[in-house]
Short mmCIF file of C-alpha atoms (C1' of nucleotides) in Angstrom, two decimals:
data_model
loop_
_atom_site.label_atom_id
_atom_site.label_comp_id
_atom_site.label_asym_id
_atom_site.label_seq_id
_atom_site.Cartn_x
_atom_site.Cartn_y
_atom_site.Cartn_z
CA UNK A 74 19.30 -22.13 -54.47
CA UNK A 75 17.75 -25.21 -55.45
CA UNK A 76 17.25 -26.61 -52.48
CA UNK A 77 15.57 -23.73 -51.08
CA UNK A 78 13.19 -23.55 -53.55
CA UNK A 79 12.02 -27.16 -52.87
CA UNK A 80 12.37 -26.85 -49.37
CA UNK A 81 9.32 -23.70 -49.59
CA UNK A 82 7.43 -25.76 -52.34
CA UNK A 83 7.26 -28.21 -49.56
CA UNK A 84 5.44 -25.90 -47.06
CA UNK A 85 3.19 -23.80 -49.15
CA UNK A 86 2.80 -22.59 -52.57
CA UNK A 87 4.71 -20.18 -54.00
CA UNK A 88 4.90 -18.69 -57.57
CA UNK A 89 7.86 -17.23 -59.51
CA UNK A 90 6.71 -13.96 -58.60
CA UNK A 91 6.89 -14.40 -54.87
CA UNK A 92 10.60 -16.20 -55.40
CA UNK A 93 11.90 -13.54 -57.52
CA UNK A 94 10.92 -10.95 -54.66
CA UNK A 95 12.63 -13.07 -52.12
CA UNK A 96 15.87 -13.15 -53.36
CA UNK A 97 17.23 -9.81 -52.40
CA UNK A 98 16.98 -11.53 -49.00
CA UNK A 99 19.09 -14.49 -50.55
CA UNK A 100 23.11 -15.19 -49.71
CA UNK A 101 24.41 -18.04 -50.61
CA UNK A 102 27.67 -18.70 -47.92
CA UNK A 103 29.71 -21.10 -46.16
CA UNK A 104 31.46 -21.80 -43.26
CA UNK A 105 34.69 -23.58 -42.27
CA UNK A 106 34.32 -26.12 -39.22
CA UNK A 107 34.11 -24.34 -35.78
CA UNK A 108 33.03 -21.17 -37.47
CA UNK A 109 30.07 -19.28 -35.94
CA UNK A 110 27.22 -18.69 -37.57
CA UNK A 111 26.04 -17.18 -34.50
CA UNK A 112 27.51 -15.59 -31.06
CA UNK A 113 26.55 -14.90 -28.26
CA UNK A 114 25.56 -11.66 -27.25
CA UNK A 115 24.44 -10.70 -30.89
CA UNK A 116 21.37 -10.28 -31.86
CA UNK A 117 19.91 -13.15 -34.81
CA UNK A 118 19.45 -11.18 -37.93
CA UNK A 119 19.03 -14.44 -40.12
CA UNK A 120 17.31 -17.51 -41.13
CA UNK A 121 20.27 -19.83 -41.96
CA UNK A 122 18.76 -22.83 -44.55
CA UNK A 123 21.53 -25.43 -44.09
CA UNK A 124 22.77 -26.95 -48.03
CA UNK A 125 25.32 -29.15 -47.37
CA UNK A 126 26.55 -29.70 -43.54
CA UNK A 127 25.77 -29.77 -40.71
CA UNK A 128 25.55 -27.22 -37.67
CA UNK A 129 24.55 -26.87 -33.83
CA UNK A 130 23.46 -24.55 -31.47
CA UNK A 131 25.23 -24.65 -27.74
CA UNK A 132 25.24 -22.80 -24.26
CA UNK A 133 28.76 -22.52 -22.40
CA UNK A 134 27.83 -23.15 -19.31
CA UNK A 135 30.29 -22.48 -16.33
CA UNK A 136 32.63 -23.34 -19.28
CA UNK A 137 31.03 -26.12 -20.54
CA UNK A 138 29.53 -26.50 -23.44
CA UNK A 139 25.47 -27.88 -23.42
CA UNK A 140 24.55 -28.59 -27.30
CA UNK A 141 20.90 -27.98 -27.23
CA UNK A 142 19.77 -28.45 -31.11
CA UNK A 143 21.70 -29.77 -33.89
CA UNK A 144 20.68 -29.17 -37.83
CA UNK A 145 21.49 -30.80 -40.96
CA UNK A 146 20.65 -30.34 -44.82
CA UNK A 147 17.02 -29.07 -45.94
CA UNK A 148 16.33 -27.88 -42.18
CA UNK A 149 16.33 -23.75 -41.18
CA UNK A 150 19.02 -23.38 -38.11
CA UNK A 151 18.15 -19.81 -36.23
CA UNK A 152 17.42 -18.23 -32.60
CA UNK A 153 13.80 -17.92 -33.41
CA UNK A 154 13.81 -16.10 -29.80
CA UNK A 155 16.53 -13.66 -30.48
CA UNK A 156 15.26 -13.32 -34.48
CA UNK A 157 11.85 -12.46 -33.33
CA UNK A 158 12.38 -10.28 -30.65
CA UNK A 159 15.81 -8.85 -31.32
CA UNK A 160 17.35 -9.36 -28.30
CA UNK A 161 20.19 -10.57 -27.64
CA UNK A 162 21.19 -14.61 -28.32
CA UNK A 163 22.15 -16.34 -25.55
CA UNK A 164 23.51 -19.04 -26.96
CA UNK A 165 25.70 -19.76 -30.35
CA UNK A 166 25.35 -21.77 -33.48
CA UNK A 167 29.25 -23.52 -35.20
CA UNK A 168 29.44 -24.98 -37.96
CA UNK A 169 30.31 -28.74 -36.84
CA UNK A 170 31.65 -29.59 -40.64
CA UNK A 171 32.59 -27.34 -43.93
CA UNK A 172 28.55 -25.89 -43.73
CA UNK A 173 26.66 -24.10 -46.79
CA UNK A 174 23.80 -22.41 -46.63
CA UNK A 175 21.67 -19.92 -47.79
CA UNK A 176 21.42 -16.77 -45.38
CA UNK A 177 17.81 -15.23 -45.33
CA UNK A 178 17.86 -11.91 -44.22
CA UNK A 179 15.49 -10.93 -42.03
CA UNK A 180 14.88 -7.04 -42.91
CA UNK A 181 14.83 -7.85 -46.58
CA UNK A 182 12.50 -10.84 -45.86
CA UNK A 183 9.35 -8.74 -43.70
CA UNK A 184 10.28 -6.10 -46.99
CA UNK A 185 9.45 -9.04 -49.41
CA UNK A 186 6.66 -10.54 -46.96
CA UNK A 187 4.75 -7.24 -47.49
CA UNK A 188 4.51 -7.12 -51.15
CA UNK A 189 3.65 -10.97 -51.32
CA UNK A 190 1.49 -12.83 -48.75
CA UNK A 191 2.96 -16.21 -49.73
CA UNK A 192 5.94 -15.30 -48.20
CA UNK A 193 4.28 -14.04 -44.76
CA UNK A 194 2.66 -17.45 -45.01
CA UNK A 195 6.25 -18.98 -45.66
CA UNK A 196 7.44 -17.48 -42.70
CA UNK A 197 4.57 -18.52 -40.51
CA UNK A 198 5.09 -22.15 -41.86
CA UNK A 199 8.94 -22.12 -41.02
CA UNK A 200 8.38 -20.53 -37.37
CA UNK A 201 5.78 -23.65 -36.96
CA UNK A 202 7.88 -26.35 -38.38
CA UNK A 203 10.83 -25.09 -35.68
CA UNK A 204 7.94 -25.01 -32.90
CA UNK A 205 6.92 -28.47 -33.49
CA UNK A 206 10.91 -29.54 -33.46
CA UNK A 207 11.10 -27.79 -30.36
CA UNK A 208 8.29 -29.30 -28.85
CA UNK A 209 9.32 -32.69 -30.06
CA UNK A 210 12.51 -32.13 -27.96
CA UNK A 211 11.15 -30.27 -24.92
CA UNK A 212 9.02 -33.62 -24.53
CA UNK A 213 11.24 -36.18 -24.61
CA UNK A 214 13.12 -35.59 -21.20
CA UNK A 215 9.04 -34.82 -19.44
CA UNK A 216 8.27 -38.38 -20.96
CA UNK A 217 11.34 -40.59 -21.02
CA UNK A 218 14.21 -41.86 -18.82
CA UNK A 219 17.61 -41.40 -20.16
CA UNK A 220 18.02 -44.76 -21.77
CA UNK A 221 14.43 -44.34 -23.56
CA UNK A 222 15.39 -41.09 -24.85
CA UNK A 223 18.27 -42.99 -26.45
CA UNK A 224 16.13 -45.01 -28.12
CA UNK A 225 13.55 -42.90 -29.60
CA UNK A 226 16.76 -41.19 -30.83
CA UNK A 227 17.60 -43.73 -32.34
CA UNK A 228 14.56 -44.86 -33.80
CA UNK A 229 13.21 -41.46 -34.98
CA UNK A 230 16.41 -39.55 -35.43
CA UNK A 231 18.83 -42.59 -36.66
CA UNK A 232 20.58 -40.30 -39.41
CA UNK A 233 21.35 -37.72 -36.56
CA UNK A 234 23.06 -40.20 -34.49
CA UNK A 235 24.95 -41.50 -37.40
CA UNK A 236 26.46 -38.21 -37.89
CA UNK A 237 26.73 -36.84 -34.30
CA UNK A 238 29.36 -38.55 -31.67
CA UNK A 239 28.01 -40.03 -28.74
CA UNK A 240 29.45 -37.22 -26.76
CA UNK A 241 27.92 -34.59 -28.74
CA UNK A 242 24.56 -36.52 -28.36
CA UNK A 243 24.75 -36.56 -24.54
CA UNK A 244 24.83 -33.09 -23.93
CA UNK A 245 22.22 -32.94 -26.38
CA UNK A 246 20.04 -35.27 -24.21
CA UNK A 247 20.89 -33.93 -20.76
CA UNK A 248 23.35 -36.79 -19.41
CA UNK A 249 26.78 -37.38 -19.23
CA UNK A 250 29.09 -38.84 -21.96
CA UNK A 251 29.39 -42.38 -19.51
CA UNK A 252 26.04 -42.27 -19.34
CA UNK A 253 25.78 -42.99 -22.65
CA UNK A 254 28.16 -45.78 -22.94
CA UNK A 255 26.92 -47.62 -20.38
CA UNK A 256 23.45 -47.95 -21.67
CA UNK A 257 24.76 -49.43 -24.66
CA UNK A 258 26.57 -51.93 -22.21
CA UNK A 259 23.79 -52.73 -20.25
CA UNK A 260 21.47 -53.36 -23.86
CA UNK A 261 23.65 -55.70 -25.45
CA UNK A 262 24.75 -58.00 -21.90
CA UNK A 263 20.68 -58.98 -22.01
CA UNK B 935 -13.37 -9.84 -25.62
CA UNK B 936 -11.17 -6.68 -24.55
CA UNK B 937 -8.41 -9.22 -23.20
CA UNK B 938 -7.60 -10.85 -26.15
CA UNK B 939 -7.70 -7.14 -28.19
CA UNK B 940 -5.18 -5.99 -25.66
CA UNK B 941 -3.09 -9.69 -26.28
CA UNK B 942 -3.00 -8.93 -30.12
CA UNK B 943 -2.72 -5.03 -29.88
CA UNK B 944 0.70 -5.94 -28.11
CA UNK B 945 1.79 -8.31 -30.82
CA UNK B 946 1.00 -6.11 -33.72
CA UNK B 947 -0.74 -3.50 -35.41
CA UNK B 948 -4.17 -4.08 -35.33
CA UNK B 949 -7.17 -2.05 -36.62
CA UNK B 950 -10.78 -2.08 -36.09
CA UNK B 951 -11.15 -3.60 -39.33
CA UNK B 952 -9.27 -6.61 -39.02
CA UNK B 953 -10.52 -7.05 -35.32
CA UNK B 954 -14.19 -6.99 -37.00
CA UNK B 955 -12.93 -9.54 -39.52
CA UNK B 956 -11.32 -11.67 -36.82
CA UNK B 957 -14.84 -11.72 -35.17
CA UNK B 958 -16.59 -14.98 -36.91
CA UNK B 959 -13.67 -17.24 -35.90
CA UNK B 960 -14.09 -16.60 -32.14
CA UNK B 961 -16.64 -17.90 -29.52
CA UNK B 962 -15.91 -17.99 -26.05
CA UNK B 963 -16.67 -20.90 -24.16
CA UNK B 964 -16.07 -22.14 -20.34
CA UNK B 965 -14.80 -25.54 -19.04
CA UNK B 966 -15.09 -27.02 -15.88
CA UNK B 967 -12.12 -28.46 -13.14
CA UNK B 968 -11.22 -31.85 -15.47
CA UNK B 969 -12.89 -31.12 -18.71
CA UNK B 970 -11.12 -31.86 -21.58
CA UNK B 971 -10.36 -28.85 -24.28
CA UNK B 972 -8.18 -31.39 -26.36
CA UNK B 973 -8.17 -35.30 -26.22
CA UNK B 974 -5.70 -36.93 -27.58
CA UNK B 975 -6.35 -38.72 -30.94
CA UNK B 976 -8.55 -35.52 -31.46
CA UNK B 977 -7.33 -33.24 -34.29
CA UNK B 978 -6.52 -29.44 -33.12
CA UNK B 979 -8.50 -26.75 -34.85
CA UNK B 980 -8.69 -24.28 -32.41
CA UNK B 981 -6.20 -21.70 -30.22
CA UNK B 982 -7.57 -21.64 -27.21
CA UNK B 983 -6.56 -17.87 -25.24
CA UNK B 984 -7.51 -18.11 -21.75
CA UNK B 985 -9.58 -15.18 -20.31
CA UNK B 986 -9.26 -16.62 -16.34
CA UNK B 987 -8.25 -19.69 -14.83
CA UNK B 988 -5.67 -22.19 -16.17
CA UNK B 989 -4.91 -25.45 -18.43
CA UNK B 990 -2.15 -27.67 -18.93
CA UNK B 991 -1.20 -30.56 -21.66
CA UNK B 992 -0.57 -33.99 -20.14
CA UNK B 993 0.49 -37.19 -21.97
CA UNK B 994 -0.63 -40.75 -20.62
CA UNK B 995 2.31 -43.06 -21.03
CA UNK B 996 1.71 -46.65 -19.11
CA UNK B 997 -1.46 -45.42 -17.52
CA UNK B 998 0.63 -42.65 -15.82
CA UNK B 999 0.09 -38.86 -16.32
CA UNK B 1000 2.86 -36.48 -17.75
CA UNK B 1001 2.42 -32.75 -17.72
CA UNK B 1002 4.53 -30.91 -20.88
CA UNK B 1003 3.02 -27.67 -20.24
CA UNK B 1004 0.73 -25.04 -18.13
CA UNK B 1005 -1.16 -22.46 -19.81
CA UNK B 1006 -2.51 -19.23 -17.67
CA UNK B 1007 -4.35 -16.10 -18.69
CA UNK B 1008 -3.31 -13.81 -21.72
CA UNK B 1009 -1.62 -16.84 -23.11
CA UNK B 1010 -2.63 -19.29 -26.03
CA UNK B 1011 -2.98 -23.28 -25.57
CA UNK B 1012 -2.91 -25.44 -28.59
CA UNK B 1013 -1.10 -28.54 -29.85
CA UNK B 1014 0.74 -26.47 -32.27
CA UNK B 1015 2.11 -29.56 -33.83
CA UNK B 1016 -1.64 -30.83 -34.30
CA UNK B 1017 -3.35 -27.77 -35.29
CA UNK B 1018 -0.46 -27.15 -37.86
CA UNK B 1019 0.03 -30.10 -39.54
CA UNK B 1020 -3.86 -31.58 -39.09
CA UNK B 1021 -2.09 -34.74 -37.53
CA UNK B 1022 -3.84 -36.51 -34.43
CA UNK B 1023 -2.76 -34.69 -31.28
CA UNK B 1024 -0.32 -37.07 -28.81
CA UNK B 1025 -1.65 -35.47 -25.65
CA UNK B 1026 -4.65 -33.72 -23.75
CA UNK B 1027 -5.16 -30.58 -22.64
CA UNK B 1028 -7.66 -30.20 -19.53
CA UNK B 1029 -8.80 -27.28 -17.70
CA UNK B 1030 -7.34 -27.31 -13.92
CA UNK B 1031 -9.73 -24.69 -12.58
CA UNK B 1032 -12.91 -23.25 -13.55
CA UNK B 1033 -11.78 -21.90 -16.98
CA UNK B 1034 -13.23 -18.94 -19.23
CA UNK B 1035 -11.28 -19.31 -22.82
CA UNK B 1036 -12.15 -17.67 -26.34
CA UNK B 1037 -11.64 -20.43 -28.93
CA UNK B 1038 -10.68 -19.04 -31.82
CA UNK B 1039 -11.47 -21.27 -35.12
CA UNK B 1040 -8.51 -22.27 -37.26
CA UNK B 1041 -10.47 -22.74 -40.41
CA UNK B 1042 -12.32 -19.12 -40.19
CA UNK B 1043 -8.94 -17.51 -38.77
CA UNK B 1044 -7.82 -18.93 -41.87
CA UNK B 1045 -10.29 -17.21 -44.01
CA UNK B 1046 -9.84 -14.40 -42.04
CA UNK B 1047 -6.20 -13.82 -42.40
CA UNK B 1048 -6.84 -13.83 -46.70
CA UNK B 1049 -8.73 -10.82 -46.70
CA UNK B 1050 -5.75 -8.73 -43.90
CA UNK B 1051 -2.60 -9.51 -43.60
CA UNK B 1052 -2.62 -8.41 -40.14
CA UNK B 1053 -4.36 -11.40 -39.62
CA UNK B 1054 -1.69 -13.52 -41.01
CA UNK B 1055 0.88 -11.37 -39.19
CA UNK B 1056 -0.95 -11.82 -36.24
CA UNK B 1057 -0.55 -16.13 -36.41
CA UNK B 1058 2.82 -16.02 -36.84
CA UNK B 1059 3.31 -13.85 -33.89
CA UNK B 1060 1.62 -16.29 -31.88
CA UNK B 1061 3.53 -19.40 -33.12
CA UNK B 1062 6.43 -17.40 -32.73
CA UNK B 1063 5.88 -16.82 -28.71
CA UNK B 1064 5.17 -20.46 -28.45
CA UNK B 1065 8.06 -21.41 -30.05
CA UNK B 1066 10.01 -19.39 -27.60
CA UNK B 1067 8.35 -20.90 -24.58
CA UNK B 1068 9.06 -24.61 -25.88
CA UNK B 1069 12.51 -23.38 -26.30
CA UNK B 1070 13.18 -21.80 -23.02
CA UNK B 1071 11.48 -25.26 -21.29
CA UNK B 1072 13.07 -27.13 -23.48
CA UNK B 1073 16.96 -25.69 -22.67
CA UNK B 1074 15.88 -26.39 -18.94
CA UNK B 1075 16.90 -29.82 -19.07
CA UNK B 1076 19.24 -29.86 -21.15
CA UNK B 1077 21.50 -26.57 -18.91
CA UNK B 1078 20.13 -27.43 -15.67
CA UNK B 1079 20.12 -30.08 -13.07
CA UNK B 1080 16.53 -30.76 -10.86
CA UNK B 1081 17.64 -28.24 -8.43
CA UNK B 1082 18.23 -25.74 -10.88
CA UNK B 1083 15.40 -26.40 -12.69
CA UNK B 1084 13.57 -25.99 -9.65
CA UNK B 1085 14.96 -22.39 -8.83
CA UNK B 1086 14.63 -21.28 -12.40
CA UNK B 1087 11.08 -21.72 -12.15
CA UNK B 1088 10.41 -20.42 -8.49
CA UNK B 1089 12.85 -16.87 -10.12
CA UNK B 1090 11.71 -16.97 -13.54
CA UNK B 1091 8.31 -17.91 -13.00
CA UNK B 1092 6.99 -17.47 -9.56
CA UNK B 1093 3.20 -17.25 -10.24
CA UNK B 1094 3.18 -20.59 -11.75
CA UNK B 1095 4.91 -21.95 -8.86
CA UNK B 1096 2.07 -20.31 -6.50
CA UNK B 1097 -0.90 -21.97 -8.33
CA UNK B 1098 0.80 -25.40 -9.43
CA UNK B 1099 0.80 -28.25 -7.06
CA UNK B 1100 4.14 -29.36 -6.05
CA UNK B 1101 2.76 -33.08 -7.77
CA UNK B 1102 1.79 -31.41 -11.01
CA UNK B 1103 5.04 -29.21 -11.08
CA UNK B 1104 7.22 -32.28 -10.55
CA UNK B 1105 6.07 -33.93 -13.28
CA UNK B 1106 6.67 -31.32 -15.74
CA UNK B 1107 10.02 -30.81 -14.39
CA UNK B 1108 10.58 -34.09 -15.26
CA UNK B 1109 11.58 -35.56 -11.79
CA UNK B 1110 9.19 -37.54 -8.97
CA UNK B 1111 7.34 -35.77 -6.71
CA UNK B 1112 9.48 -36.90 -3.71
CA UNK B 1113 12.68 -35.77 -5.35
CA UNK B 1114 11.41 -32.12 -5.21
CA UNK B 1115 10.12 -32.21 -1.69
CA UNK B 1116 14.16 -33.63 -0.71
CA UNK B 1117 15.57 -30.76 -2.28
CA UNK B 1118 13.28 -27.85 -0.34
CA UNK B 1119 14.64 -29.75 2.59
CA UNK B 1120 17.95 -30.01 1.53
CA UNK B 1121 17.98 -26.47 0.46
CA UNK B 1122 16.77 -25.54 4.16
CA UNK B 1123 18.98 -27.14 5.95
CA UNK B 1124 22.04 -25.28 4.71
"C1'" DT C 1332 -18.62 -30.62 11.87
"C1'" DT C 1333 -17.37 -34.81 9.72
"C1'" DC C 1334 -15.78 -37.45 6.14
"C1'" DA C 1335 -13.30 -38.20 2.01
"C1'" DT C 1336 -9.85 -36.74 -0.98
"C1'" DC C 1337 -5.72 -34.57 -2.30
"C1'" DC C 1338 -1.17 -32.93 -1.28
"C1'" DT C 1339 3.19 -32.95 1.08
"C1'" DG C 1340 6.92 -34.84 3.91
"C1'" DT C 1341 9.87 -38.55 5.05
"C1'" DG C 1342 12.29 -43.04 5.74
"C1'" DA C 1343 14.30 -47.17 3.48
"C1'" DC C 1344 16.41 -49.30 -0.31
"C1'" DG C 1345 18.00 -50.43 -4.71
"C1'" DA C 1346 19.08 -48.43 -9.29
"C1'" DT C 1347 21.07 -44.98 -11.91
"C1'" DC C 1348 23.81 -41.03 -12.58
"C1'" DG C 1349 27.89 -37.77 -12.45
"C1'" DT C 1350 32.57 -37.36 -11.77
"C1'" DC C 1351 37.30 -38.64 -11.91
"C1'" DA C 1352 40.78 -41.36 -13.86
"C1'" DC C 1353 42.91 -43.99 -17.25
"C1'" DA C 1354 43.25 -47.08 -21.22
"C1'" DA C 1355 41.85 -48.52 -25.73
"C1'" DA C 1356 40.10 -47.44 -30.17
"C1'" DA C 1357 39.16 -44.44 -33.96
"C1'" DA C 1358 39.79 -40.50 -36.65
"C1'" DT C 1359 42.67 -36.85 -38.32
"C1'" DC C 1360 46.57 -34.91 -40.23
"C1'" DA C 1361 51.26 -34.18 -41.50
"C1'" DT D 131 53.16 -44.31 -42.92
"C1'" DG D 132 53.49 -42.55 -38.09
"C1'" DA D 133 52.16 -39.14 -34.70
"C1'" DT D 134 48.63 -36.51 -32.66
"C1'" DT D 135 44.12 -35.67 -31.40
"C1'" DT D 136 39.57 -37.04 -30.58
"C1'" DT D 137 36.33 -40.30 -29.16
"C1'" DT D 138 34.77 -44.15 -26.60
"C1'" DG D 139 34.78 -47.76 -22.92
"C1'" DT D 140 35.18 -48.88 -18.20
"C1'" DG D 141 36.11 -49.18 -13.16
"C1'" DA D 142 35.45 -46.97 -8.63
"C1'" DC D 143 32.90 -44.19 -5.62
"C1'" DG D 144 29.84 -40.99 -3.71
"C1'" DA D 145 25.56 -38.39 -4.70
"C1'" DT D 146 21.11 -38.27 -6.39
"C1'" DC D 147 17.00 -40.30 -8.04
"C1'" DG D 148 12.79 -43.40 -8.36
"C1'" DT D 149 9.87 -46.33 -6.02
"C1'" DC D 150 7.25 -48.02 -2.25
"C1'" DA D 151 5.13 -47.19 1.99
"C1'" DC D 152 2.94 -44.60 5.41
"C1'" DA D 153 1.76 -40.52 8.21
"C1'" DG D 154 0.18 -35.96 8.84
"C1'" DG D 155 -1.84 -31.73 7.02
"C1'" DA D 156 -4.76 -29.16 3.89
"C1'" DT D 157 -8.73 -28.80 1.19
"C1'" DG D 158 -13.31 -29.29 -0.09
"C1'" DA D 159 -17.94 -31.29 -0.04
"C1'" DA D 160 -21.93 -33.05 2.47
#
DNA sequence: TTCATCCTGTGACGATCGTCACAAAAATCA
DNA sequence: TGATTTTTGTGACGATCGTCACAGGATGAA
């Protein structure tokens, strides 16, 4: 629970009053590879704040899979569409290695949120920090070409790509697998 | 004034007391065609909910304009990434018609939101929408070819496509003007 | 009305991409 | 270790895209 704890230091403070109220909302849980955290067709009941792991959130497309986020340690993985609306998820979140992380309820957390205002503020800050990741994203295929999204990948995200395969990070940035490969061709053979 | 009531009354429960404490952090304002509500190296302190007309965010990259977003009425423009962490903002946003908005103040929203919680409610409601629409944009590259970007916006949002350019669209959807012109015509020629 | 500006359509051409197919390399597991 | 699975590289080929260029149409201001 550590983690956590540093993790909401980080984005606002928070006394041992507000924590100890929180923690009803609090499950500590893991997840074998491939498990869902997540399916399809349910509606998002949770914040999921990733320990150790790593997880990813994906469309199946016509069959296909199309990754569209991927989360590691110290980040909150959720549908923050289906969590605040409760409709349904359209999409799913696995568990891409053995994943731990702390499950925040969402009933028990507007419960705690109206007994402590640091914790509405929490939320607030944790539904901004997953806007400005989204944006972040959404931006990068209005601004850049394939082979410069690549690169700012690789220069902004370099852990991600060090843990993600090169197929997982295509689908992640809109191009095929080849695609991919063939950039790296073309960089080096200058 | 009665606009944005009716925006927050359907976000959240609202009473006449926290709408009169709300009241020092707005002012409405109007911009012209081409003025500038956000320039870029400019910090964001300010929502900006649009009463009538619209705005969109644009990024200059090599002298060349990229549109990331349109903003019409009963919705909220900000750099949410700016206005939430007090960075610099990356990108403009610029009225594209005659434009009535009420600007509401971060700092006095702020000071606002201590005294209801409503208030503070109320914020993360509105981050939380504009997380979703980042998301939703944001999955359209990543599911969707140009075509089928295309015809997601003309179904899923057909009044944009009536008061957007064809230019201004294109580069939001990522491609060059000229591809989305070929595909009309391909699509009519079926 | 007339002029200037903006927007859209279209052709040509080269570059890039997606798909299919298969081989090599790497990782996983028994 | 050896076998299996997963991942990556690469060639071929057709489709699509971006860019450049120019023409026609729409819009708006004088």
């Amino acid at each position: 629970m550590n983690e956590l704890l540093q993790y909401i230091h980080s984005l606002t403070a928070f006394d041992t009053e507000s924590w100890a109220l929180l923690q009803p909302a609090l499950t500590q849980q893991t997840f074998n590879k491939n498990e869902l955290l997540l399916k399809e067709g349910q509606v998002c009941r949770s914040l999921f704040f990733i320990v150790k792991g790593y997880c990813k959130s994906y469309y199946e497309v016509d069959g296909l899979v199309k990754n569209t986020g991927f989360f590691f340690e110290n980040e909150i993985a959720t549908n923050i569409s289906s969590f605040g609306s409760g409709q349904k998820s359209e999409f799913n979140i696995v568990a891409c290695e053995l994943l731990t992380v702390i499950i925040i309820d969402k009933e028990k957390l507007f419960q705690a949120a109206q007994q402590a205002p640091e914790i509405e503020t929490l939320g607030r800050q944790c539904i901004r920090l997953f806007a400005t990741k989204q944006e972040e994203f959404s931006n990068l295929f209005k601004l850049y070409t394939p082979q410069e999204r690549l690169e700012y990948m690789e220069t902004r995200h370099p852990a991600m790509l060090q843990r993600v395969s090169l197929s997982q990070l295509a689908s992640f940035l809109g191009v095929a697998r080849e695609t991919l490969s063939r950039i790296r061709k073309r960089r080096s053979h200058v």
